[in-house]
Amino acid sequence: MRVRVDVLFDDADRRAALHEATLRGLKETPKQIPAIWLYDERGSVLFDEITRLLEYYLTRTERAILEERAREIASETRAETLVELGSGTSEKTRLLLDGLVAGGTLRRFVPLDVSEEVLIASAHAIAEEHPALEVHAVVGDFERHLSALPVGGRRVFAFLGSTIGGLEVGARKSLLRAIATSLGDEDMLLLGLDLVKDRARIESAYSDRSGLSERFQRNGLVHLDRELGSDFSQGRFEHYATWDSEREWVDIGFRSMGAQVVRVPRLGIEVAFADGERLRTSVSSKFRRARIEAELADAGLQLGLWWPDADGDYALCLSRRCQFARPAAQARARCVAPTFGETVAV
């Protein structure tokens, strides 16, 4: 059993970055806080319970696709290294990992996450399950530390759980471009994507009848208060999760029930809320194939394989870095990926 851990982002770095992002977000319109506040120990337990709710279709649907397609993904990628972005406990990736191991090419697993304690525990668990596999855990931020990931051999980068939907458009564009820059000619990117569907189904996934999603969100305020000395959790806020059809995302957070001021001592600020003003805790973008294909192409990636579930609720897609060709007679470049037979104009 071989486990290596590289720490590129320690607890002090994490805290400083989180505090800075929180200060910046509370000055924006609408006011917002980073979604990472939702995932302390209690929040992680609550979210795990959410994934088992009938209304929350994402986890079970992605799992079903992986159960059906893991061997095909292994055959297509022939991956020697699996890189998991934002791995956490690596639960999302276990089926994929098993399929790649069964495919006979996988030699190394590289989970990347900001939480050192959770990452190390999951790395050792994976190493015990797959003793022949080299496990190289990297404590870091997938928006900052892609260039520090180990190279060599064919790699597949997995970004599952529709986690990419939690990034706003600008951040998503930056991340996809960073991934494209990091990929070698034989490397591939596997994305899990929640697809656009009926508004009621989408909203109920983030505001379930049992109130579990609201408890998860309110726990994020408790976590923030505990670390920053603030009193958000004592304020008068009502939870909301609203589908925005123009942006095609779910806007999730709280609305102020009356005018109020919240103190945030460790950031040295007081935050004034008008009646009905929002405090956004997260967004969750939903995708159409044409949209993600365009975003990938803009980043220099070509979408090659698309695996939706039977109901069209969710999809996995596999892409790789473009090789650009611009013949003199053509005004536009062509993105050509040798494994995939299509070309995409960019």
Tab-separated table of C-alpha atoms in Angstrom, residues 9 14 22 26-27 29-30 38 79 85 110-111 140 155 171 178 183 235 264-265 268 272 282 284 286 304 310 325 335:
chain	number	residue	atom	x	y	z
A	9	PHE	CA	-2.595	24.438	0.591
A	14	ARG	CA	-7.376	27.789	3.359
A	22	THR	CA	-16.124	36.016	2.164
A	26	LEU	CA	-20.381	40.344	1.265
A	27	LYS	CA	-19.596	43.553	-0.613
A	29	THR	CA	-24.589	42.602	-5.247
A	30	PRO	CA	-26.256	40.309	-4.463
A	38	LEU	CA	-21.668	24.659	3.941
A	79	ALA	CA	-5.979	5.771	-18.312
A	85	LEU	CA	-10.790	17.127	-8.770
A	110	VAL	CA	-4.434	11.333	-7.627
A	111	PRO	CA	-7.205	12.868	-5.491
A	140	GLY	CA	-4.717	21.919	-2.908
A	155	ARG	CA	-4.381	10.693	-17.394
A	171	ALA	CA	-14.948	30.943	-12.855
A	178	ALA	CA	-6.659	25.827	-16.791
A	183	LEU	CA	-3.885	18.188	-20.209
A	235	GLY	CA	-30.657	36.858	12.145
A	264	VAL	CA	-18.731	40.092	11.300
A	265	PRO	CA	-16.027	40.935	13.889
A	268	GLY	CA	-14.020	44.019	10.766
A	272	ALA	CA	-26.644	45.884	6.376
A	282	SER	CA	-24.465	28.827	-3.759
A	284	SER	CA	-26.082	25.198	-9.282
A	286	LYS	CA	-27.771	23.102	-15.267
A	304	GLY	CA	-16.122	13.615	-27.799
A	310	ALA	CA	-32.397	7.260	-20.209
A	325	ALA	CA	-5.518	23.640	-37.490
A	335	CYS	CA	-10.428	22.007	-33.150
